[in-house]
XYZ file of C-alpha atoms in Angstrom:
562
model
C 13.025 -45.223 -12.953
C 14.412 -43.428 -15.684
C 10.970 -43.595 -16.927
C 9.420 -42.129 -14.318
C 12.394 -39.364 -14.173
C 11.966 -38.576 -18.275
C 7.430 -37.994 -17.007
C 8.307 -35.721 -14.325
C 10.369 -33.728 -16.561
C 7.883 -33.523 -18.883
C 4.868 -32.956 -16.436
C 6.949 -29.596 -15.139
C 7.956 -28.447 -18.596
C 3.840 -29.047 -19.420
C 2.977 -26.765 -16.856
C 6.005 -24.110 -16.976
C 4.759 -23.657 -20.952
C 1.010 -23.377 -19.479
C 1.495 -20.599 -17.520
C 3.703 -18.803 -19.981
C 0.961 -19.222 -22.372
C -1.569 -17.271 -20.432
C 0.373 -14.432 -20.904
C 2.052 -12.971 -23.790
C 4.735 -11.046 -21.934
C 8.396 -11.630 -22.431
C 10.543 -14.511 -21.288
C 13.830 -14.209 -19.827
C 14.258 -10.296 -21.511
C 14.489 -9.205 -18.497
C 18.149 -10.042 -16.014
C 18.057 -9.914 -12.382
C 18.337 -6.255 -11.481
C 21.073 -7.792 -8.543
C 24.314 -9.956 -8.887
C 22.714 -12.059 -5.974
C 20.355 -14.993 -6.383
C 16.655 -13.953 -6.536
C 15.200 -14.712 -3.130
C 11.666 -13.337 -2.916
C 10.518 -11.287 0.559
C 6.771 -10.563 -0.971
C 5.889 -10.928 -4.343
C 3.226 -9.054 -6.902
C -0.240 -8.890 -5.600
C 0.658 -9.831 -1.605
C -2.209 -8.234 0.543
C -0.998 -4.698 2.199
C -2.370 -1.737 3.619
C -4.763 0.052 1.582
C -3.166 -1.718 -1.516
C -1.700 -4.407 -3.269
C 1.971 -5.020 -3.350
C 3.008 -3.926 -6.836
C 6.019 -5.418 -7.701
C 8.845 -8.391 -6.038
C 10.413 -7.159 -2.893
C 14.117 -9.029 -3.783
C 15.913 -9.608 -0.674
C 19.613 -8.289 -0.100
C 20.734 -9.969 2.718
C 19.904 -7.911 4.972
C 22.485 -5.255 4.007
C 22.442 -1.725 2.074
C 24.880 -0.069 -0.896
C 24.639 -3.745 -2.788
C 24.951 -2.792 -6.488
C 21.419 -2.381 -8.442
C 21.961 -2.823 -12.208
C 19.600 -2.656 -15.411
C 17.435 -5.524 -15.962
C 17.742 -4.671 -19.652
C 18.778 -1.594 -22.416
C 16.494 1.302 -22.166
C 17.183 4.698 -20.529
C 16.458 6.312 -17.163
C 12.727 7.995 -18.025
C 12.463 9.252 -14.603
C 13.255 9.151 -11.034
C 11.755 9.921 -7.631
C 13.148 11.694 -4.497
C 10.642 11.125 -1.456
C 10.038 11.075 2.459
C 7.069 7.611 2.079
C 6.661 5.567 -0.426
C 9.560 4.823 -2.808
C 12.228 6.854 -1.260
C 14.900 6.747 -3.968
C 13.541 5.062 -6.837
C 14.999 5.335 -10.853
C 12.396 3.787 -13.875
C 14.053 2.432 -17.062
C 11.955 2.505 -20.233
C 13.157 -0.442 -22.332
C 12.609 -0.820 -26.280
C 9.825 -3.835 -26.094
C 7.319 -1.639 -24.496
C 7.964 -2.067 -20.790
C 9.443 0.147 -17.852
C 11.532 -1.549 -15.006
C 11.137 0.417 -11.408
C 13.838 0.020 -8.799
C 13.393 1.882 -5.283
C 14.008 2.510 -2.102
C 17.849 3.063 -3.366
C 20.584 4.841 -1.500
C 22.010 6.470 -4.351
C 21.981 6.701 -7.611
C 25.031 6.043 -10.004
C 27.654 8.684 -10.360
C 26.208 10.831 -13.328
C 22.909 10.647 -12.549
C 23.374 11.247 -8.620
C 25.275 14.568 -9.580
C 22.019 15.814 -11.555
C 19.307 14.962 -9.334
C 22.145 16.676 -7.024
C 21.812 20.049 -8.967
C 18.029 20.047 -9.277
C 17.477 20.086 -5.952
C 20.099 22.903 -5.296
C 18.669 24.768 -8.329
C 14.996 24.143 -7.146
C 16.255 24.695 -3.465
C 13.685 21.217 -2.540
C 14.780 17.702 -1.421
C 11.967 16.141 -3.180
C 11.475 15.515 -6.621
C 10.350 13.494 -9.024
C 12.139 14.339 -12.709
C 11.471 13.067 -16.264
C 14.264 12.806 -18.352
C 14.496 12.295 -22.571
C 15.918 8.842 -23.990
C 19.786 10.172 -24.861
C 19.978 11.572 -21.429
C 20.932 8.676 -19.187
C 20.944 5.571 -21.928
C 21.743 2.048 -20.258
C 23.168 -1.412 -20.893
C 21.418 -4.021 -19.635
C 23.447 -5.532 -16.533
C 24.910 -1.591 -16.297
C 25.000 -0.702 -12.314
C 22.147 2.249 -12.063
C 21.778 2.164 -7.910
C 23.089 1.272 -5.024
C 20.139 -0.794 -2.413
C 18.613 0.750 0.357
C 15.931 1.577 3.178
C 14.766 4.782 1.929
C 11.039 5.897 1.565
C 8.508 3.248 3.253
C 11.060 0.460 3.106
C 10.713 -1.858 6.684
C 14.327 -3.209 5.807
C 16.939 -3.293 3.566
C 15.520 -4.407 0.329
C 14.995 -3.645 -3.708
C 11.651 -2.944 -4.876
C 11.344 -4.342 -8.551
C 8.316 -3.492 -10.683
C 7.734 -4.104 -14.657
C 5.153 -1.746 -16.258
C 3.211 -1.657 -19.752
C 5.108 1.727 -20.953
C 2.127 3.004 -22.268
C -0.617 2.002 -19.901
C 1.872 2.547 -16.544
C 0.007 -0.996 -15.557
C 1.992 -2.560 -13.016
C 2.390 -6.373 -13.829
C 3.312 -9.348 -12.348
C 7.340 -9.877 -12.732
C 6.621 -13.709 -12.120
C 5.331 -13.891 -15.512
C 8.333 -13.074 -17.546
C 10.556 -15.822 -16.751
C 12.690 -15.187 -13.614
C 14.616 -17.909 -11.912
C 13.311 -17.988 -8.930
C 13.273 -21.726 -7.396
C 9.698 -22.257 -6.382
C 8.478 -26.045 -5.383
C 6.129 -25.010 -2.766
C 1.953 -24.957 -3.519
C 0.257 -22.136 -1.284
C -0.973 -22.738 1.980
C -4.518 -23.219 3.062
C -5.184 -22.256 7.103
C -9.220 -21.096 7.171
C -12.196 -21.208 5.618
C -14.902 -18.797 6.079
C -18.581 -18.286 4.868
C -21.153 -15.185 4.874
C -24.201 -14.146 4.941
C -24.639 -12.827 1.699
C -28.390 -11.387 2.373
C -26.440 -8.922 4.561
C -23.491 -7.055 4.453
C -20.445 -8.647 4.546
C -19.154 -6.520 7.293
C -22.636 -7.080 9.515
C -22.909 -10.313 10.962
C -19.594 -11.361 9.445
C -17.274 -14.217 8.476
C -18.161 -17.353 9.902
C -14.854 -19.952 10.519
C -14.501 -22.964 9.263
C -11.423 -25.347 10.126
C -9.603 -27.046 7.589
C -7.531 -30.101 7.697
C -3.925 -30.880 5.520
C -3.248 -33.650 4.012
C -0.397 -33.516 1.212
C -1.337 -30.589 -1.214
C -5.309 -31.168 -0.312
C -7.555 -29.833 2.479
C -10.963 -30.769 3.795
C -13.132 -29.491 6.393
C -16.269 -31.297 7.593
C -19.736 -30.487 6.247
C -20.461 -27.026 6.107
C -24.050 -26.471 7.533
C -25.256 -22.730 6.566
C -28.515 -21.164 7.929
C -28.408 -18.861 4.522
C -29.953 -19.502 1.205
C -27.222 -16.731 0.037
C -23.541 -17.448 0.982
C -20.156 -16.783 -0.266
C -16.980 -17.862 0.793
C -13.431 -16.223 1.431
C -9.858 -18.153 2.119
C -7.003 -17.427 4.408
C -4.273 -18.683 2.462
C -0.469 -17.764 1.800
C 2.099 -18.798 -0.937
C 5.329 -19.661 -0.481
C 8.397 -19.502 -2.489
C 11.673 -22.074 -1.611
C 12.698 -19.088 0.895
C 10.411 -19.767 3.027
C 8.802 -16.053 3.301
C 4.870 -15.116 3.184
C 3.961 -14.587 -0.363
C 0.201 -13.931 -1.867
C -2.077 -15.907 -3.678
C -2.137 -15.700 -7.371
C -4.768 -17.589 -8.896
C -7.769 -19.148 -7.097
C -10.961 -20.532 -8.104
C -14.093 -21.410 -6.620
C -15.950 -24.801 -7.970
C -19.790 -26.082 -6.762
C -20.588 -29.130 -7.953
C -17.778 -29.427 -10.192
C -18.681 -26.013 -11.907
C -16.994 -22.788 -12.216
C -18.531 -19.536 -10.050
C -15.620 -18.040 -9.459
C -11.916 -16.842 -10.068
C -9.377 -14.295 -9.283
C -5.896 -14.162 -10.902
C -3.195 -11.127 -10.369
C -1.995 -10.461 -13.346
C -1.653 -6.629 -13.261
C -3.278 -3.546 -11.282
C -2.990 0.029 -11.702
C -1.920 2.530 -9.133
C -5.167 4.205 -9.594
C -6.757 0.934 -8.890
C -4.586 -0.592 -6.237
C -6.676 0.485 -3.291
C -9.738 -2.163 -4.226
C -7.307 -4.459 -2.283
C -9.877 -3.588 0.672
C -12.970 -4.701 -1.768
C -11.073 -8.389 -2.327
C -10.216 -8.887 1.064
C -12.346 -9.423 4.791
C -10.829 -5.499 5.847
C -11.881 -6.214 9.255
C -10.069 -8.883 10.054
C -7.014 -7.443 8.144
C -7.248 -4.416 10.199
C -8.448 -5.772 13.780
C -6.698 -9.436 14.158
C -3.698 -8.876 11.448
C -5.209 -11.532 9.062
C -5.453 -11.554 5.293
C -8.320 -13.170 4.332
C -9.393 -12.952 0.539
C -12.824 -12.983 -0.896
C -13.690 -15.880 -2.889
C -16.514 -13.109 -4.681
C -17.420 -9.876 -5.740
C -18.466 -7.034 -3.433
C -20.943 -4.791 -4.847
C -18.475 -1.865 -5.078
C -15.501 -3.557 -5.979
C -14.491 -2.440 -9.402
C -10.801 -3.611 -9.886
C -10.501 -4.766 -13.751
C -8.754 -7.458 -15.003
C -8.867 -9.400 -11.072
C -12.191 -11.316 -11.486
C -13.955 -12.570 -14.467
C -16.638 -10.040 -14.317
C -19.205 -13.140 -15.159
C -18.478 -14.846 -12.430
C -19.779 -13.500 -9.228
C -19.139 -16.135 -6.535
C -22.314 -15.825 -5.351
C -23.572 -19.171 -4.191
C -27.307 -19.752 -3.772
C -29.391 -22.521 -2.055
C -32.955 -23.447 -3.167
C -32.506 -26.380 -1.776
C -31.527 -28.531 1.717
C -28.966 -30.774 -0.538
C -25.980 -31.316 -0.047
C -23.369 -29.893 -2.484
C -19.851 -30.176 -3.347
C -17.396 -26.914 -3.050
C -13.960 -27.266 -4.455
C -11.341 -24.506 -3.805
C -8.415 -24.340 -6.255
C -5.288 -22.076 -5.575
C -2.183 -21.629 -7.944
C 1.283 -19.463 -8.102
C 2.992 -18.636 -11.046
C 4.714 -22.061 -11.423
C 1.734 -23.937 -11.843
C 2.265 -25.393 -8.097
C -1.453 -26.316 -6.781
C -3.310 -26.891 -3.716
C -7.018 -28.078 -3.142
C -9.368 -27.511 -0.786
C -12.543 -30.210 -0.641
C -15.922 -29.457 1.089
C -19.810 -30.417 1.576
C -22.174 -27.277 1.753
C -25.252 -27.766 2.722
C -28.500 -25.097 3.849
C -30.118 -25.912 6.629
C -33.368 -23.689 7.690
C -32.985 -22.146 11.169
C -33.071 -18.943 12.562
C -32.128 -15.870 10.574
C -33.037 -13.302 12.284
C -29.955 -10.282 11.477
C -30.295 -7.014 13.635
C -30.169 -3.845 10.901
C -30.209 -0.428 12.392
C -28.286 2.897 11.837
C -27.809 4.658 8.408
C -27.338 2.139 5.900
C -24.548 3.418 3.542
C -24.838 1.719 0.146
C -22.051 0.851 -2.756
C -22.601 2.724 -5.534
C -24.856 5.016 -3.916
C -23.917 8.786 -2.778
C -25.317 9.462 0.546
C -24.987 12.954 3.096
C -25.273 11.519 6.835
C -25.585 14.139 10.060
C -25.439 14.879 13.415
C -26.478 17.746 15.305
C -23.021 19.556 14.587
C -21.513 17.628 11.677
C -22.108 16.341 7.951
C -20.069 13.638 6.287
C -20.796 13.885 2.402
C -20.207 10.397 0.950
C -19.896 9.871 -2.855
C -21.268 6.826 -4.892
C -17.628 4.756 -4.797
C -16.646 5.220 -1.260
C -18.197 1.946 -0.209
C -17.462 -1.363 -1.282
C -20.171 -3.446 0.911
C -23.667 -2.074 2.851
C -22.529 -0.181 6.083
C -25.452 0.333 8.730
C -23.950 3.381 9.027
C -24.124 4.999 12.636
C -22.093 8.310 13.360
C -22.764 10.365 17.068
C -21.001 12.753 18.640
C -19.540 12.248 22.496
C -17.898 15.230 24.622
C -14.359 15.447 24.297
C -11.771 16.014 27.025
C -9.160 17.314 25.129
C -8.566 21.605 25.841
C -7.779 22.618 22.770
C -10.635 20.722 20.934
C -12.939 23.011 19.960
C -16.477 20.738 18.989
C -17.701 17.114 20.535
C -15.566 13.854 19.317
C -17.506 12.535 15.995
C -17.510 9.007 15.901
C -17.513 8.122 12.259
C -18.784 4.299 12.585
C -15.650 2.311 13.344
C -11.998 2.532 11.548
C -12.852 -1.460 10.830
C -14.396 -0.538 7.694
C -12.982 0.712 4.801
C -13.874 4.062 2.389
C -12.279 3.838 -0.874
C -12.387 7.298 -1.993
C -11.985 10.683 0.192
C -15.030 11.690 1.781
C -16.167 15.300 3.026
C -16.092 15.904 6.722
C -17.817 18.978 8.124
C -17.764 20.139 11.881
C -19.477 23.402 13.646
C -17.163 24.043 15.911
C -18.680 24.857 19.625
C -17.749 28.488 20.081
C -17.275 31.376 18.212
C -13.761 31.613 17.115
C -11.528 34.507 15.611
C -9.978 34.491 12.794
C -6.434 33.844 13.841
C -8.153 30.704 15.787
C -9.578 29.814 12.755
C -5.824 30.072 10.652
C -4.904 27.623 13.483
C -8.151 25.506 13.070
C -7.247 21.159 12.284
C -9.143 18.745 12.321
C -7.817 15.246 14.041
C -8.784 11.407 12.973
C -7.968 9.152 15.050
C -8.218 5.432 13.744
C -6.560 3.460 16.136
C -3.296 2.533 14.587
C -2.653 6.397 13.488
C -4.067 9.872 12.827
C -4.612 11.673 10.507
C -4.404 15.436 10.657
C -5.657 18.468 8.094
C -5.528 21.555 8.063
C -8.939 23.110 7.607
C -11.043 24.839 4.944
C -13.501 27.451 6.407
C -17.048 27.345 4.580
C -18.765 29.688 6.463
C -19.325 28.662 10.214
C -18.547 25.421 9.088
C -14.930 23.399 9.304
C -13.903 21.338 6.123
C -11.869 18.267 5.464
C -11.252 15.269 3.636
C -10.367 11.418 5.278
C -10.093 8.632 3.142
C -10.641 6.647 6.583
C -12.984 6.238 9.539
C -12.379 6.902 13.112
C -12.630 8.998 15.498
C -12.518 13.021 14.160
C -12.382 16.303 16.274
C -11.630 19.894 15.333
C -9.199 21.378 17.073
C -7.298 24.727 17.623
C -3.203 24.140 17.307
C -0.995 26.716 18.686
C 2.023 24.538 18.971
C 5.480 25.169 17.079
C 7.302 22.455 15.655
C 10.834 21.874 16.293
C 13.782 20.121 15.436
C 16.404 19.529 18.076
C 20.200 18.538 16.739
C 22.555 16.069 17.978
C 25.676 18.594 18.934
C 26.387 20.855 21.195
C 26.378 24.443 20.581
C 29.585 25.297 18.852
C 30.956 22.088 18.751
C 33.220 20.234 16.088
C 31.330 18.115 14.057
C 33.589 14.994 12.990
C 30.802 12.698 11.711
C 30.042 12.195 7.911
C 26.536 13.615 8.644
C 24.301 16.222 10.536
C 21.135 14.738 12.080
C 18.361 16.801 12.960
C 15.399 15.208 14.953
C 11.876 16.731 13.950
C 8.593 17.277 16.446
C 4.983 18.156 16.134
C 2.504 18.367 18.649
C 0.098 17.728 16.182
C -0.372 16.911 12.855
C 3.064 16.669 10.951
C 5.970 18.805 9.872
C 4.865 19.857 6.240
C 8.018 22.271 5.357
C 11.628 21.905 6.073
C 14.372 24.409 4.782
C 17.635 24.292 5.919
C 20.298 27.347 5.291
C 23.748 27.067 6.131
C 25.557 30.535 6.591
C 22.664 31.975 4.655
C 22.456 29.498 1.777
C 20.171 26.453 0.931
C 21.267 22.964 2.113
C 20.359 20.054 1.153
C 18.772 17.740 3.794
C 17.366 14.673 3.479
C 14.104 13.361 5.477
C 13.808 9.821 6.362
C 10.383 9.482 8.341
C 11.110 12.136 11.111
C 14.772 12.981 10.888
C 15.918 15.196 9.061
C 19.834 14.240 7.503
C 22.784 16.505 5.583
C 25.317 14.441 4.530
C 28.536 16.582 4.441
C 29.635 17.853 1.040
C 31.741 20.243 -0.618
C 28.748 22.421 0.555
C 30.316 22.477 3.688
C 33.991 20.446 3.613
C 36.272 19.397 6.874
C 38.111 22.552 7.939
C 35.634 24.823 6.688
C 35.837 26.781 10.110
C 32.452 27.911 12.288
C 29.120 27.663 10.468
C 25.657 28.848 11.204
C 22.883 26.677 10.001
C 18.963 28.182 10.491
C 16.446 25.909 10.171
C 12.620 27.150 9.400
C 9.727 24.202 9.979
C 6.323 24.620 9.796
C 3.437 22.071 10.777
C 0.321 21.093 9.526
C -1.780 24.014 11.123
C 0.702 26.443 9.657
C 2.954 27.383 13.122
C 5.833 28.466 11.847
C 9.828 27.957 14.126
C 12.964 29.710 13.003
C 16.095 28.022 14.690
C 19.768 28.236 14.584
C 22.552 26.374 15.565
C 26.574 26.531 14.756
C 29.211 24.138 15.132
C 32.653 24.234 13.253
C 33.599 21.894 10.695
């Protein structure tokens, strides 16, 4: 038994020293940037929106204000101040060649809190995003920097943790440098699908295949394909010993014992993190909330250092034999599932409708209706779209041309495209200051104000959808949580913000004729009180200016008595 015991040992210290030596990054340099155990809510590369998760979401027990400290020496190289995204976030540049990213804080530490403070009174703006020298804000490693938070995009109380290359501002994986984060579990296998690699991969589609579990290995039964041209995608998840939904890091596609395809997450750029929708079935991501990941390369998926760019994943079928596919997923700690299959072509019918504008990768392409033109550049598609685009009457009053149906929001763009509309009537030229135009793509819209280029209305979408230009006469507002005059005992002013359309796009806030510092989490709008404005400061007047997307500008005051 001891025996036995002394092999195991081994076995994991074998394949802990394997995965460190596919990387040359530091081990253990870098501490846990909280005084809690590491427990892992998503982890680097996990399938989002429009991008790849770019660091460890660490979990804080569900609570704010826990203390965030350095995960080693370096000095605060920047921080950023924003409504999305990050919220409050500080970067550390460390000696070895790395930066360390920690957002969606609640506030920084003492010192540095009181500068960002006086920027944004000196600069009179919420947001910012400041670079600093190294002797500005030097820190120890295990030095508080933060407190945790739910600022910016944050879902829930949580720190965001990202390690960078310094010099290339790559994002890479933190689960390569030697974190203790328990992790017994091998990833998950719950689909199979195949397509038709003749076609698009958006047009027919994915085709399902069940899988069976058994231990760490799945099978499905024979896979019968009427396609001499197939690739294959898995719906998979990892897990750490938390029990949360984690993504795949490593998985490789075998036929016949050979090699055709892998994908590892190592590191992505922010200028590269939107190919997510190139490695994944987008549709069914989008539509029916499931990550499935392709097991090859789309034609305009250009994402470096994801797939070995040999290896195409492409499988094809001269033959009616039958063939062996093995499916081979990994994490970071070497833990290892297989999935087992028989592939075989078998000749039937394959007939595939094709119509509409075909919209190639790599290809730049103008498509148009009677009253619009959608100017396409050669990246915006990663797969053929048969593209079709019409126009339909629109109900709305204040639209001002047809509803332009841009294909279907199902399928991604990966770079902005041009939309132009001719509106239906002959409009003035305040009508044209107040001119949007409106995407709609089911789960949101997106609103712009537009650029006149002669008759014609300008914009740019980096979706599809639904567009239509409009005409917005509509103030925004905010509306306050007080009564006129009232004392205001709380340790905060809230102000509730409202558009019509489109979004509030400027926010200034004076208090008895001087700047104030408000904070905007999504729609609200929040001063915390200061010595700006302390307890027993008598009556106050605060006037409050917003202006939306379209450019309608609201002045409002209010007073209460502090």
């Amino acid at each position: 038994m001891k025996t036995f015991y002394q092999l195991m040992l081994f076995v994991c210290f074998i394949n802990t020293s394997i995965v460190q030596a596919q990387n040359n990054y530091p081990q253990n340099y870098f501490r846990n940037p909280l005084n809690i155990p590491m427990q892992l809510a998503a982890n680097f590369g996990a399938v989002r929106t429009n991008h790849f998760h770019m660091g460890l979401d660490l979990r804080t027990n569900s609570q704010e204000n826990l203390p965030v400290v350095a995960a080693a020496e370096g000095y605060v190289s920047r921080i950023k101040v924003e409504r999305y995204g990050f919220g409050n976030a500080v970067y550390i540049t460390h000696p070895n060649g790395y930066t360390t990213v920690y957002a969606h804080l609640n506030k920084y530490f003492n010192k540095l809190d009181e500068y960002v403070k006086e920027r944004q009174y000196k600069d009179e703006k919420w947001e910012q995003d400041i670079t600093f020298q190294p002797g500005q804000f030097p820190v120890e490693k295990g030095q508080q920097i933060a407190l945790s938070g739910n600022t910016g995009g944050s879902a829930g109380p949580h720190l965001h943790f990202e390690i960078r290359d310094t010099k290339t501002e790559e994002c890479l994986n933190p689960l390569l440098f030697g974190f203790a984060i328990p992790d017994t579990v091998a990833p998950i296998i719950s689909g199979l699908y195949w397509y038709d690699r003749r076609f698009s991969t958006y047009e027919p589609g994915a085709n399902g295949i069940a899988v069976k579990k058994a231990g760490n290995v799945y099978t499905s039964h024979l896979v019968q394909v009427n396609s001499p041209e197939i690739s294959f995608a898995i719906k998979a998840v990892d897990k750490a010993n938390q029990g949360f939904n984690l993504g795949i890091y490593n998985a490789e596609l075998l036929m016949d014992g050979k090699l055709i395809y892998s994908f590892k997450i190592d590191k992505v750029h922010y200028d590269e993190t939107r190919y997510i929708n190139g490695c994944i079935d987008y549709t069914k991501f989008i539509r029916d909330k499931m990550g499935i990941q392709h097991l090859s390369v789309l034609p305009g998926m250009k994402l470096q250092n994801y797939s070995l760019s040999n290896l195409a994943g492409i499988i094809n079928l001269p033959d009616e034999e039958v063939h062996t596919i093995e499916i081979i997923l990994k994490d970071t700690k070497g833990n290892t599932s297989r999935l087992t299959t028989k592939l075989q072509f078998n000749k039937t019918s394959d007939k595939v409708s094709s119509t509409g504008k075909t919209l190639m990768p790599n290809e730049g392409k103008t498509i148009s209706t009677e009253n619009t033109e959608i100017n396409f550049s050669k990246n915006t598609v990663y797969d053929a779209v048969n593209f079709n685009a019409y126009e339909k009457p629109d109900s709305n009053p204040n639209a001002i041309s047809n509803s332009i149906v841009l294909h279907s929001p199902y399928i991604p763009v990966h770079v902005e495209y041009t939309l132009k509309i001719k509106p239906n009537r002959k409009l003035t030229n305040t009508e044209k200051d107040k001119a949007v135009i409106l995407l709609d793509y089911g789960s949101d819209k997106d609103v712009v104000k537009v650029q006149w280029n002669n008759d014609w209305a300008e914009g740019k979408f980096n979706r599809l959808g639904t567009a239509k230009l409009l005409i917005d006469n509509n103030q925004p507002s905010v509306s306050s949580g007080w009564s006129e005059g009232a004392l205001v005992n709380n340790s905060s002013l809230l102000l509730k913000g409202t558009t019509k359309v489109g979004d509030i796009v400027s926010f200034r806030a004076e208090l008895d004729g001087k700047w104030l510092r408000f904070a905007r989490v999504k729609d609200n709008f929040i001063y915390t009180f200061d010595e700006k404005c302390p307890r027993g400061s008598g009556s106050h007047t605060l006037k409050v200016t917003t202006v939306n997307t379209a450019g309608n500008t609201n002045i409002q005051s209010f007073t209460f008595q502090r």
